[in-house]
Short mmCIF file of C-alpha atoms in Angstrom, two decimals:
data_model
loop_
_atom_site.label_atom_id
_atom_site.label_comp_id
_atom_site.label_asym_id
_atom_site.label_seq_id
_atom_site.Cartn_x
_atom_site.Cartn_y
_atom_site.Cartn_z
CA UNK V 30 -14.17 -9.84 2.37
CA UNK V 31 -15.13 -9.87 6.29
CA UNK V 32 -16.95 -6.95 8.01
CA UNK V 33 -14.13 -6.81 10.20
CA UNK V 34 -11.81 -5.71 7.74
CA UNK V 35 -14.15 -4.00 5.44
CA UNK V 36 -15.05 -0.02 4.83
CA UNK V 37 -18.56 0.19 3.01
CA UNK V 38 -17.08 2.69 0.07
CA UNK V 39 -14.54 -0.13 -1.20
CA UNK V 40 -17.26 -3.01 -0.74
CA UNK V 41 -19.92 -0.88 -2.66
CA UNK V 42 -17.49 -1.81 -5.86
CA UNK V 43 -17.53 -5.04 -5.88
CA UNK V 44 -21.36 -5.74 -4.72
CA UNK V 45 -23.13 -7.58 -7.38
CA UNK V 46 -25.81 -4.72 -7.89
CA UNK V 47 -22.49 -2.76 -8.54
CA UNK V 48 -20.80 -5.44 -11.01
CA UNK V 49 -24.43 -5.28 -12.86
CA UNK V 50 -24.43 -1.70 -13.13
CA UNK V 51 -21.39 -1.67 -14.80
CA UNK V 52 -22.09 -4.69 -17.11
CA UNK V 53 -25.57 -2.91 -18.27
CA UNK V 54 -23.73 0.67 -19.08
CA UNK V 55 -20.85 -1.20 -20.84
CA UNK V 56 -23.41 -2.90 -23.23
CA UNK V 57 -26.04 0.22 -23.31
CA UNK V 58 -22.95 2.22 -24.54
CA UNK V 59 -21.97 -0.31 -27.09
CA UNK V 60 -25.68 -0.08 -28.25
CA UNK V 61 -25.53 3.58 -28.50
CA UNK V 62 -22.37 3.63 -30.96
CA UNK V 63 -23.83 0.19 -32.82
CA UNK V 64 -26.60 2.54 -33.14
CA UNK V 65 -24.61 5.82 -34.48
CA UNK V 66 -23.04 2.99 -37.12
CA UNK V 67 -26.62 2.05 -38.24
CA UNK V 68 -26.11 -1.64 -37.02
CA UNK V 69 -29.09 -1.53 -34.91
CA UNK V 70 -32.05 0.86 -34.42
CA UNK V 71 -31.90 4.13 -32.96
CA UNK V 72 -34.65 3.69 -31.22
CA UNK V 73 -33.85 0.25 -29.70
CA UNK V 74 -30.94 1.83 -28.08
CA UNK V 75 -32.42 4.63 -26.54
CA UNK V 76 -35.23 2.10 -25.11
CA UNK V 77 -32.36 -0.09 -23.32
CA UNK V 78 -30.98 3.17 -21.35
CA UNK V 79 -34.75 3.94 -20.75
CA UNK V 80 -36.38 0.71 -19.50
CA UNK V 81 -33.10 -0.05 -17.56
CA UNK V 82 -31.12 2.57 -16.34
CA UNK V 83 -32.63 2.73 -13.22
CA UNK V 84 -33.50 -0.32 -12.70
CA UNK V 85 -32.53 -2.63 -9.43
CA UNK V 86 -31.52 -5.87 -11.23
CA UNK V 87 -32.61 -8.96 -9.35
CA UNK V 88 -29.49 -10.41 -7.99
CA UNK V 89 -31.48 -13.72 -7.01
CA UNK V 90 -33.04 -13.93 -10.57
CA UNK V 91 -29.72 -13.89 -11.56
CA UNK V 92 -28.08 -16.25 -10.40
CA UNK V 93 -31.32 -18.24 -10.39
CA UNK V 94 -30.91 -18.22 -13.92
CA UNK V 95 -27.26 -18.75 -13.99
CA UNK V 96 -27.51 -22.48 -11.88
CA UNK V 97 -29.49 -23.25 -15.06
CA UNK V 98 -27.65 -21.75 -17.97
CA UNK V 99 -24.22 -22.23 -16.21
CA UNK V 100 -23.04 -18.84 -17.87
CA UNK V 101 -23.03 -15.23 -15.72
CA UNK V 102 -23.05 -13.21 -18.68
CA UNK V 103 -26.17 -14.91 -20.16
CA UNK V 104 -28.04 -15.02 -17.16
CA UNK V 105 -27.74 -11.39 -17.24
CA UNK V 106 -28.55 -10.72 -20.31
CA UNK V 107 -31.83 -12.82 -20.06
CA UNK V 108 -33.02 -10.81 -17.05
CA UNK V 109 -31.74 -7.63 -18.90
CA UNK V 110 -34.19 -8.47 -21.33
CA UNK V 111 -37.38 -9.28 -18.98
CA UNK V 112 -36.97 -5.44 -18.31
CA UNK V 113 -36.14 -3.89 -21.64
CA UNK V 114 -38.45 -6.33 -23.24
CA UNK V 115 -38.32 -6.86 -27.32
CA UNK V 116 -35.44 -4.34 -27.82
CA UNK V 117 -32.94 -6.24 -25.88
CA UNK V 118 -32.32 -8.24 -29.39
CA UNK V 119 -30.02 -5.52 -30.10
CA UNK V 120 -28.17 -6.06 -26.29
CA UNK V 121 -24.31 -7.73 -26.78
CA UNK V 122 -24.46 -7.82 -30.92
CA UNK V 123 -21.22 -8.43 -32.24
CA UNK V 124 -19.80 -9.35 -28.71
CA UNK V 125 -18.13 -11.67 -26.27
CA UNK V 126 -18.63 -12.34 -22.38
CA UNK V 127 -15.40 -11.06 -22.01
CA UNK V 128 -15.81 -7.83 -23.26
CA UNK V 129 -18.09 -7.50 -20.60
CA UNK V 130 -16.32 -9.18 -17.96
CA UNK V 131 -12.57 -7.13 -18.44
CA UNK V 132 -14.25 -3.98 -19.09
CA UNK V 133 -16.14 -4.26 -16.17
CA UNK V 134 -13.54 -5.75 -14.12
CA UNK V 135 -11.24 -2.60 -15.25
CA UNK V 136 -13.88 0.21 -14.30
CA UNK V 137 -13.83 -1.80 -10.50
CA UNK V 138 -10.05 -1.70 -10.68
CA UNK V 139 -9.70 2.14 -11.65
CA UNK V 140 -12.15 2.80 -8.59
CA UNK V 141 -10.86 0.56 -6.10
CA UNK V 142 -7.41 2.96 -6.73
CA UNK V 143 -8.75 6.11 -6.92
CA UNK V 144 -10.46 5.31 -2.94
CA UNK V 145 -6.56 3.79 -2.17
CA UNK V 146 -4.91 6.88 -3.66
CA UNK V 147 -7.08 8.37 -1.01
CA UNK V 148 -6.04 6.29 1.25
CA UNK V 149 -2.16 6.80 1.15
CA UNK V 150 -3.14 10.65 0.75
CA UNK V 151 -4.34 10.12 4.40
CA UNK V 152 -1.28 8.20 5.69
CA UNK V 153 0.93 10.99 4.11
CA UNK V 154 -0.88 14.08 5.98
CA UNK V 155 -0.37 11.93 8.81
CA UNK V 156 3.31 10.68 9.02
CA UNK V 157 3.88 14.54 7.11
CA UNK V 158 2.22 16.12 10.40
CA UNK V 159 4.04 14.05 12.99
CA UNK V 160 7.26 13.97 10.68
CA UNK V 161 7.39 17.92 11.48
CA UNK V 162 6.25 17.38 15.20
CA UNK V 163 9.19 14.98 15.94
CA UNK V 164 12.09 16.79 13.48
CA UNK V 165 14.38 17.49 15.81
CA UNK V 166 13.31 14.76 18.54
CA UNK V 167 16.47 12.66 19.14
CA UNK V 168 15.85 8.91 19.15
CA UNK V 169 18.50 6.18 18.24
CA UNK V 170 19.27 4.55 15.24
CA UNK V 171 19.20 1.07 15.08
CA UNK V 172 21.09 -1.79 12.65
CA UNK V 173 20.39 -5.24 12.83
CA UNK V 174 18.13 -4.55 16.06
CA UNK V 175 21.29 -2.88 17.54
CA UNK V 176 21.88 0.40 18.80
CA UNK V 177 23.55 2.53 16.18
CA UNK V 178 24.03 5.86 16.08
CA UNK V 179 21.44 8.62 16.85
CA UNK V 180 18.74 9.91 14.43
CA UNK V 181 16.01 11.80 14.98
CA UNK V 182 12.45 10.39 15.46
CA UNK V 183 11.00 12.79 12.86
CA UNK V 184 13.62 10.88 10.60
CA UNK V 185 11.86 7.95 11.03
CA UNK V 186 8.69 8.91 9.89
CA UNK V 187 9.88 11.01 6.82
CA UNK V 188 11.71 8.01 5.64
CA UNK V 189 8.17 6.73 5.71
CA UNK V 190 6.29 9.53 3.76
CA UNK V 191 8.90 9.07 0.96
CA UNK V 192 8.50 5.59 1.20
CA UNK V 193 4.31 6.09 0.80
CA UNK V 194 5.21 9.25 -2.09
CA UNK V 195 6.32 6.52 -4.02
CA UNK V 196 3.70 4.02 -3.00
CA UNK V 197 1.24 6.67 -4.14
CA UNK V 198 3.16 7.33 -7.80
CA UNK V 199 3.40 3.54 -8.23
CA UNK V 200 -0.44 2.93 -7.55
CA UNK V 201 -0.88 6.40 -10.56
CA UNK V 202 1.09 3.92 -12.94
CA UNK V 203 -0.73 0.66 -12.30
CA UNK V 204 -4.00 2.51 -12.71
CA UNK V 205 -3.17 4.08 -15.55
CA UNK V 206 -2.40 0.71 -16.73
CA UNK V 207 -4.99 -1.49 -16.00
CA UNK V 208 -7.71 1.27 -17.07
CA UNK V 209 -8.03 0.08 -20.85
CA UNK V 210 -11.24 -1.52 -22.22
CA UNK V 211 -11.67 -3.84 -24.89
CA UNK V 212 -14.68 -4.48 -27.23
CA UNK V 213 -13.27 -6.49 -29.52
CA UNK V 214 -15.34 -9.60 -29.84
CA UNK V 215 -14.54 -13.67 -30.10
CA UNK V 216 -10.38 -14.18 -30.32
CA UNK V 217 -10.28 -10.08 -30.45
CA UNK V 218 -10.65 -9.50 -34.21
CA UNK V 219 -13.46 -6.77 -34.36
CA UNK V 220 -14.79 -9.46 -36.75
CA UNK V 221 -18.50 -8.95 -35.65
CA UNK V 222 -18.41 -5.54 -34.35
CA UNK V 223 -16.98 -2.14 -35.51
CA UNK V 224 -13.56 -1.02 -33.67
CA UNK V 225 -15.46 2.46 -32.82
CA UNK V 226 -18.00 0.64 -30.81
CA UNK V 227 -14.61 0.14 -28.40
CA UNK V 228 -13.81 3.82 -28.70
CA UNK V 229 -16.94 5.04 -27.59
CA UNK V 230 -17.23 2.97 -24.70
CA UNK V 231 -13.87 3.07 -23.82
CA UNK V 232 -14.45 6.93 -23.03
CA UNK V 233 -17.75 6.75 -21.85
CA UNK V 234 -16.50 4.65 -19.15
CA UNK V 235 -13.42 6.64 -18.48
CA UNK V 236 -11.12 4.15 -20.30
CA UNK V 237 -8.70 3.84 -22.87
CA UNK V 238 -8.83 1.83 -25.68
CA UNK V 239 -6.63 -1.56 -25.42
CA UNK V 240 -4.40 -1.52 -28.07
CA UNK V 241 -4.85 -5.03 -28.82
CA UNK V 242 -6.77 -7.63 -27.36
CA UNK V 243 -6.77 -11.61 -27.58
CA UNK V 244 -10.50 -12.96 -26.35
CA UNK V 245 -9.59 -11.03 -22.89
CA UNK V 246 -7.31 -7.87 -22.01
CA UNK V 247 -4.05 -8.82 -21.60
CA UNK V 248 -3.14 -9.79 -17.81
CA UNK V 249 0.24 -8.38 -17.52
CA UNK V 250 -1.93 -5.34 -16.67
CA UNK V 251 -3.14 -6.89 -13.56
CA UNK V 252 0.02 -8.39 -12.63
CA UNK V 253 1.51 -5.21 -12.58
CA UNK V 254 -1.33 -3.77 -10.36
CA UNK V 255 -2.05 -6.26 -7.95
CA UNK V 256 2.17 -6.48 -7.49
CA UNK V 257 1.84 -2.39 -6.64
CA UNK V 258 -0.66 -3.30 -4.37
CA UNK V 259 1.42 -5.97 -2.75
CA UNK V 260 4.49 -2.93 -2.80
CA UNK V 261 2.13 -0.64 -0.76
CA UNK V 262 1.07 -3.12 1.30
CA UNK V 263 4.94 -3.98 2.69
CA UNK V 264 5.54 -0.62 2.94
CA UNK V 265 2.51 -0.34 5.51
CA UNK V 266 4.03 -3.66 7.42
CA UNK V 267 7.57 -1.83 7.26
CA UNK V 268 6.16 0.91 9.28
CA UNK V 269 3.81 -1.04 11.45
CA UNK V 270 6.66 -3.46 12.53
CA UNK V 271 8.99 -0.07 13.47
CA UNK V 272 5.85 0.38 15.71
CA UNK V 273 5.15 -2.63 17.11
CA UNK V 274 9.08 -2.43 18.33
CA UNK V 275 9.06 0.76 20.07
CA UNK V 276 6.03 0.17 21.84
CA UNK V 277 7.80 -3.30 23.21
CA UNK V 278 8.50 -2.65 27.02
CA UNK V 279 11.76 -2.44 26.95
CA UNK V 280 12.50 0.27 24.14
CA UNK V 281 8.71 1.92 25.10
CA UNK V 282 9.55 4.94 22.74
CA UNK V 283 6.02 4.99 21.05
CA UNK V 284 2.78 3.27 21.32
CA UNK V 285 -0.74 2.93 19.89
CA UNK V 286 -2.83 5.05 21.10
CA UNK V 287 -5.10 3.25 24.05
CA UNK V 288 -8.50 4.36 24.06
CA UNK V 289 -10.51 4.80 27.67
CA UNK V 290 -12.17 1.19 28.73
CA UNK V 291 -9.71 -0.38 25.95
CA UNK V 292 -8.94 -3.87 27.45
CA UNK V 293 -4.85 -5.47 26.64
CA UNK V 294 -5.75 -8.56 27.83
CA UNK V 295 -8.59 -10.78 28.85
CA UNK V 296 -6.06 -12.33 31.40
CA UNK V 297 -3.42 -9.43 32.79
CA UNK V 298 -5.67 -6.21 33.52
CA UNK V 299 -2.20 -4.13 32.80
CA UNK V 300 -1.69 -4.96 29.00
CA UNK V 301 -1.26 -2.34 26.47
CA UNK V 302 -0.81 -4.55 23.35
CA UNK V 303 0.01 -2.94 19.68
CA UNK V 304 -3.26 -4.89 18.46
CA UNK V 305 -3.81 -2.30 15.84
CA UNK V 306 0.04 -3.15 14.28
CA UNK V 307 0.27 -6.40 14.31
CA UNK V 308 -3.09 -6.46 12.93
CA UNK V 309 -1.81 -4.40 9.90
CA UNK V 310 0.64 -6.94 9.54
CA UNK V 311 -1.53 -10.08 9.36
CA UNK V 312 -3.50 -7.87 6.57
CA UNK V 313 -0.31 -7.15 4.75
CA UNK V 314 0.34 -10.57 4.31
CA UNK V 315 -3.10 -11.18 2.56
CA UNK V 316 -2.59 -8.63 0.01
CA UNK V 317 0.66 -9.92 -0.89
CA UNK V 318 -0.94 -13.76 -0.99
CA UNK V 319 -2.55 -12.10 -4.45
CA UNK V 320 0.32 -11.27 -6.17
CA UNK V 321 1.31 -15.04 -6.84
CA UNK V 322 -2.09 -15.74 -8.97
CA UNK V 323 -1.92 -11.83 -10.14
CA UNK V 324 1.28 -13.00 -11.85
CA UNK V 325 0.41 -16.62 -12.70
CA UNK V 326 -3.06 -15.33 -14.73
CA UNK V 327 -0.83 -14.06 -16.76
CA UNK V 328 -0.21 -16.91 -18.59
CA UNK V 329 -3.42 -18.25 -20.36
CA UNK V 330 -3.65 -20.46 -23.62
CA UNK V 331 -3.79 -18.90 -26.43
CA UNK V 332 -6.72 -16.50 -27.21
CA UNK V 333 -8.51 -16.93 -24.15
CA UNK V 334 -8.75 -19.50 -21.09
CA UNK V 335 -10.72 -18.41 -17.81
CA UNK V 336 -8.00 -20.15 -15.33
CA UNK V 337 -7.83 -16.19 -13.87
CA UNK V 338 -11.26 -15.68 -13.93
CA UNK V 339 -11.78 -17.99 -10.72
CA UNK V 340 -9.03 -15.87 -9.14
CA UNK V 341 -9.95 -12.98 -10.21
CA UNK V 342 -13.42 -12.90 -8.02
CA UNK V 343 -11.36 -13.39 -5.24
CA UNK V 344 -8.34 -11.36 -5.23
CA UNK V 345 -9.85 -8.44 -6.52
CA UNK V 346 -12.75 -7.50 -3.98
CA UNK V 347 -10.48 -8.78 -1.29
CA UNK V 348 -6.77 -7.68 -2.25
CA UNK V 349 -8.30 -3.78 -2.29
CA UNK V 350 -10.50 -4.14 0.53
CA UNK V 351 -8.02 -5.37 2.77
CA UNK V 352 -5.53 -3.07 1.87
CA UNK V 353 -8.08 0.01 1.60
CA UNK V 354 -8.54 -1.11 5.88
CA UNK V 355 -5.39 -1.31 6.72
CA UNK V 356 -4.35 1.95 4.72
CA UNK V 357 -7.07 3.83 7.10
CA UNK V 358 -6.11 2.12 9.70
CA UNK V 359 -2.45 3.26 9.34
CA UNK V 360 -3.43 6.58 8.97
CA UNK V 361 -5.26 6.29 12.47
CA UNK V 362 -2.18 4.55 14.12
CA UNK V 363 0.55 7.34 12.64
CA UNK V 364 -2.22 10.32 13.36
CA UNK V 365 -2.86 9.24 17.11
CA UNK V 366 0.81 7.77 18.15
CA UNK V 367 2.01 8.56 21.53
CA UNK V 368 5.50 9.55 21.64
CA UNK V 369 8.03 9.36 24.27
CA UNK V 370 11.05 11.76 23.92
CA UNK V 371 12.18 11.16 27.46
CA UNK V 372 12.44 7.15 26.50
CA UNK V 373 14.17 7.70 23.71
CA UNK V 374 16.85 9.75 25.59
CA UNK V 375 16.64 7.21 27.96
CA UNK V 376 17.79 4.52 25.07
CA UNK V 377 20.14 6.70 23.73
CA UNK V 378 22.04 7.24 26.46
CA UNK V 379 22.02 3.04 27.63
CA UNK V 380 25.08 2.28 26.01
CA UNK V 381 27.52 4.83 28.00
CA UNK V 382 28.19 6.73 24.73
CA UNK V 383 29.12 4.21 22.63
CA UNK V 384 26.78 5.94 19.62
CA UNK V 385 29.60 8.04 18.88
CA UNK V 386 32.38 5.45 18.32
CA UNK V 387 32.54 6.29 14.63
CA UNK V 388 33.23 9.88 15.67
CA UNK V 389 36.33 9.27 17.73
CA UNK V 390 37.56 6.85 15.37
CA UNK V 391 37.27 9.39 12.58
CA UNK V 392 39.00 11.99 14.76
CA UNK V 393 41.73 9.28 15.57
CA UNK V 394 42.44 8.98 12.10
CA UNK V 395 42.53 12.99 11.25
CA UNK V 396 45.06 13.07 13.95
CA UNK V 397 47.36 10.70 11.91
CA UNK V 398 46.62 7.52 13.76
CA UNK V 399 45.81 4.67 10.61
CA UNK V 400 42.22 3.20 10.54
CA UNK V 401 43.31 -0.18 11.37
CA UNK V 402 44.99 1.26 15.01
CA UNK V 403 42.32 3.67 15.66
CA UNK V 404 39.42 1.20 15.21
CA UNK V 405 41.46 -1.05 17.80
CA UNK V 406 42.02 1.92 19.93
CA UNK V 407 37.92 2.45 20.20
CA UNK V 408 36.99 -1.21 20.16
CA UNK V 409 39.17 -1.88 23.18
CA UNK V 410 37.46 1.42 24.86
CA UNK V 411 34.22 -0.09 24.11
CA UNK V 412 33.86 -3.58 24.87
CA UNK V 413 34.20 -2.73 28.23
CA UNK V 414 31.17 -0.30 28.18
CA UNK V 415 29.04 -3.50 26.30
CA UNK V 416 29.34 -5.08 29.33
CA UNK V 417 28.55 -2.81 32.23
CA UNK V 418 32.00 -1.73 33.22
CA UNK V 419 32.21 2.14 32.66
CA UNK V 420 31.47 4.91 30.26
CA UNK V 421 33.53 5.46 27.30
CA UNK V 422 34.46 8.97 27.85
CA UNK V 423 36.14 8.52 30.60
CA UNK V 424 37.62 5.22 29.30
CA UNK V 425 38.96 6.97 26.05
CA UNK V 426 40.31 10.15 28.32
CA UNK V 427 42.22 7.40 30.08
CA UNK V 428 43.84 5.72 27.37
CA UNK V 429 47.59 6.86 26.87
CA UNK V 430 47.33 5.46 23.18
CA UNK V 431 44.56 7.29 22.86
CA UNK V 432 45.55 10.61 24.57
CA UNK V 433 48.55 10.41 22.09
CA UNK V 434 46.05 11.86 19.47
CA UNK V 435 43.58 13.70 21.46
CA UNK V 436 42.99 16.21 24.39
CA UNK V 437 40.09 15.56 26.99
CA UNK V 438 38.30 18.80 24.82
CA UNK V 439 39.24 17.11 21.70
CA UNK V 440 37.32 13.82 22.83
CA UNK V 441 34.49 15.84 24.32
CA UNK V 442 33.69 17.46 21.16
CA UNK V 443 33.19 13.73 19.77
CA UNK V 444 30.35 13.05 21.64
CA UNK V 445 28.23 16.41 20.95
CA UNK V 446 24.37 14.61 20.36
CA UNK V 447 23.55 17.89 17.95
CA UNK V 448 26.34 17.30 15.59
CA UNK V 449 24.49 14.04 13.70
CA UNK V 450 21.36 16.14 13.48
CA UNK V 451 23.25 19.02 11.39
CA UNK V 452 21.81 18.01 8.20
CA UNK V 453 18.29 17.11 9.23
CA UNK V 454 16.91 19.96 7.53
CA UNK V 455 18.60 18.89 4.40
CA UNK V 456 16.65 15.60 3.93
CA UNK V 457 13.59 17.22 5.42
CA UNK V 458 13.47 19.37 2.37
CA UNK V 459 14.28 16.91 -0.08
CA UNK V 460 11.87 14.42 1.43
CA UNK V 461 9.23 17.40 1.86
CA UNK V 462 10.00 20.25 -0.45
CA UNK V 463 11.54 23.64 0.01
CA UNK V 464 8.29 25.40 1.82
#
């Protein structure tokens, strides 16, 4: 995590005052049901929430004590109990670091989603708005970088918001997924502690209850969410990429949005570079980067190892609070664009009408000419046109083989721009709904 790539609401999770607050409730809840159960005083438990629910735990003393005991957990729970004093006897009975640690871990992951479920609601309102601006707003369609046929531009950026729709009910699985708790003690046997001690803190921390634990929850759960985030995070490239090439000089049909006393360049005083794109895709790349270990961590020895735990410090702060900045970010992009319908009519029209091929050859081949002649017919029509020598109407309306089939009014229909737009409201309501 760098400040230049950082909002304060995701970094707030993963601050160690945060990680501490989390540890004490997880352990002052297990106290409270140990204490329902009669394992430990009544009283002792309600002095633990007392003397430290409040409390600012000393990061410094922390770790002070941790370059000593070598152990996180313990150099916690040691400065746990210089506040809570006597009573923190009862603190951790009947459990294991990693009860701690995953639960915790968890409750950051749940979070981290619910502020990136914000996130991609932000990018939706955005492309959603812009999608509606732009609906009708001819642009061309391109395959394998090449002119195509036409679409429209508001196309483009509903093939986006379905894209992020199913970002967003991807990101609802994986936390649903990863937001189990487990309080199940050394090798995950309830051995030393009572199976409702899980339940209750399971739900006071807004989790549920994993099914069955080793010595750590099991990591397929974090494979599967740090993958979705590496899903959501190609689907922002995917649309920053479609930016960064219509802003190129040459096509010029869109561009960030340049601010006053913005500078392009510290060498060329005309530059207008999409800085804010091909920033998003550098920051796509690290949140994929985590999926790898995310998948690898799966596979620990036996009960318990902590190869992912070394990982784990890493990819979660950074994997969400990269992708939490580039989400906003995106929003920003999509919600200030600047669009430019005259350049895309411009683009549209470079290649002399060749964007309707398909339409004469289909008409060819309704008039009884097979698909094999027709496609010759409009591929000899057309490689002229590629390179500079005419348009193709008037090269098809001069064809004999071609005026065997159709009129001059028969070809002119062909090229009619509205006709590939006829069923724009179609996907517009599937993509959007019927209102």
């Amino acid at each position: 995590m760098i400040p230049r790539y950082s909002r304060p609401e995701m970094v707030s999770i993963w601050e160690p005052q945060s990680r501490f607050k989390i540890w004490f409730e997880i352990e002052a809840h297990a106290a409270d049901a140990l204490a329902d159960l009669g394992v430990i005083p009544k009283e002792a438990a309600k002095t633990i929430w007392a003397k430290a629910k409040d409390a600012t735990f000393n990061v410094e003393r922390i770790d002070e004590i941790e370059r000593e005991t070598k152990h996180d957990v313990i150099a916690f729970l040691t400065h746990l109990a210089e506040i809570v004093g006597p009573e923190a006897r009862f603190v951790h009975q009947g459990m294991t670091s990693s009860d701690v640690l995953d639960t915790c871990l968890n409750v950051q992951l749940v979070r981290a989603a619910d502020l990136l479920l914000a996130d991609i609601d932000k990018v939706l309102e955005a492309l959603k708005r812009r999608a509606f601006e732009h609906k009708m707003t001819p642009t061309i369609g391109r395959s394998h970088g090449i002119h195509a046929e036409p679409v429209t531009f508001g196309l483009k950026l509903a093939y986006a918001y379905a894209e992020f729709s199913r970002a967003r009910a991807r990101l609802v699985a994986a936390r649903k997924e990863v937001a189990t708790c487990a309080i199940s003690g050394a090798v995950g046997t309830f051995a030393q502690i009572d199976p409702r001690v899980e339940e209750h803190v399971a739900k006071a921390m807004g989790l549920e209850v994993e099914p069955i634990s080793t010595q750590v929850i099991p990591r397929d759960r974090h494979a599967m969410y740090f993958a979705t985030l590496g899903v959501i995070a190609s689907s922002m490239e995917r649309l920053a990429v479609e930016i960064r090439h219509m802003q190129r000089t040459e096509v010029l049909e869109a561009e960030e949005f340049f601010s006053e006393g913005q500078k392009g360049s510290s060498a060329m005083p005309h530059k207008r570079n999409p800085v804010l794109t091909e920033n998003l895709t550098g920051l796509s790349r690290m949140v994929r980067a985590y999926v790898t270990p995310a998948l690898e961590n799966v596979v620990l020895w036996h009960e318990r190892d902590i190869s992912h735990s070394s990982a784990e410090r890493m990819m979660g702060p950074d994997a969400t609070v990269t992708l939490d900045f580039g989400l906003n970010r995106l929003a920003g992009v999509v919600d200030k664009l600047l669009v430019y319908p005259a350049n895309m009519q411009k683009n549209l029209d470079r290649l002399g009408g060749l964007v309707h091929s398909q339409r004469v050859l289909i008409a060819l081949t309704q008039k009884g000419a097979s698909r094999e002649d027709a496609y010759k017919l409009v591929q000899r029509n057309a490689m002229p046109v590629w390179r500079g020598e005419g348009e193709f109407l008037p090269l098809l309306k001069k064809d004999a083989d071609v005026k065997k089939y159709l009129n001059d009014a028969e070809l002119e229909e062909q090229f009619d721009l509205g006709y590939h737009f006829k069923h724009v409201d179609t996907i517009f309501k599937r993509v959007f709904g019927a209102a």
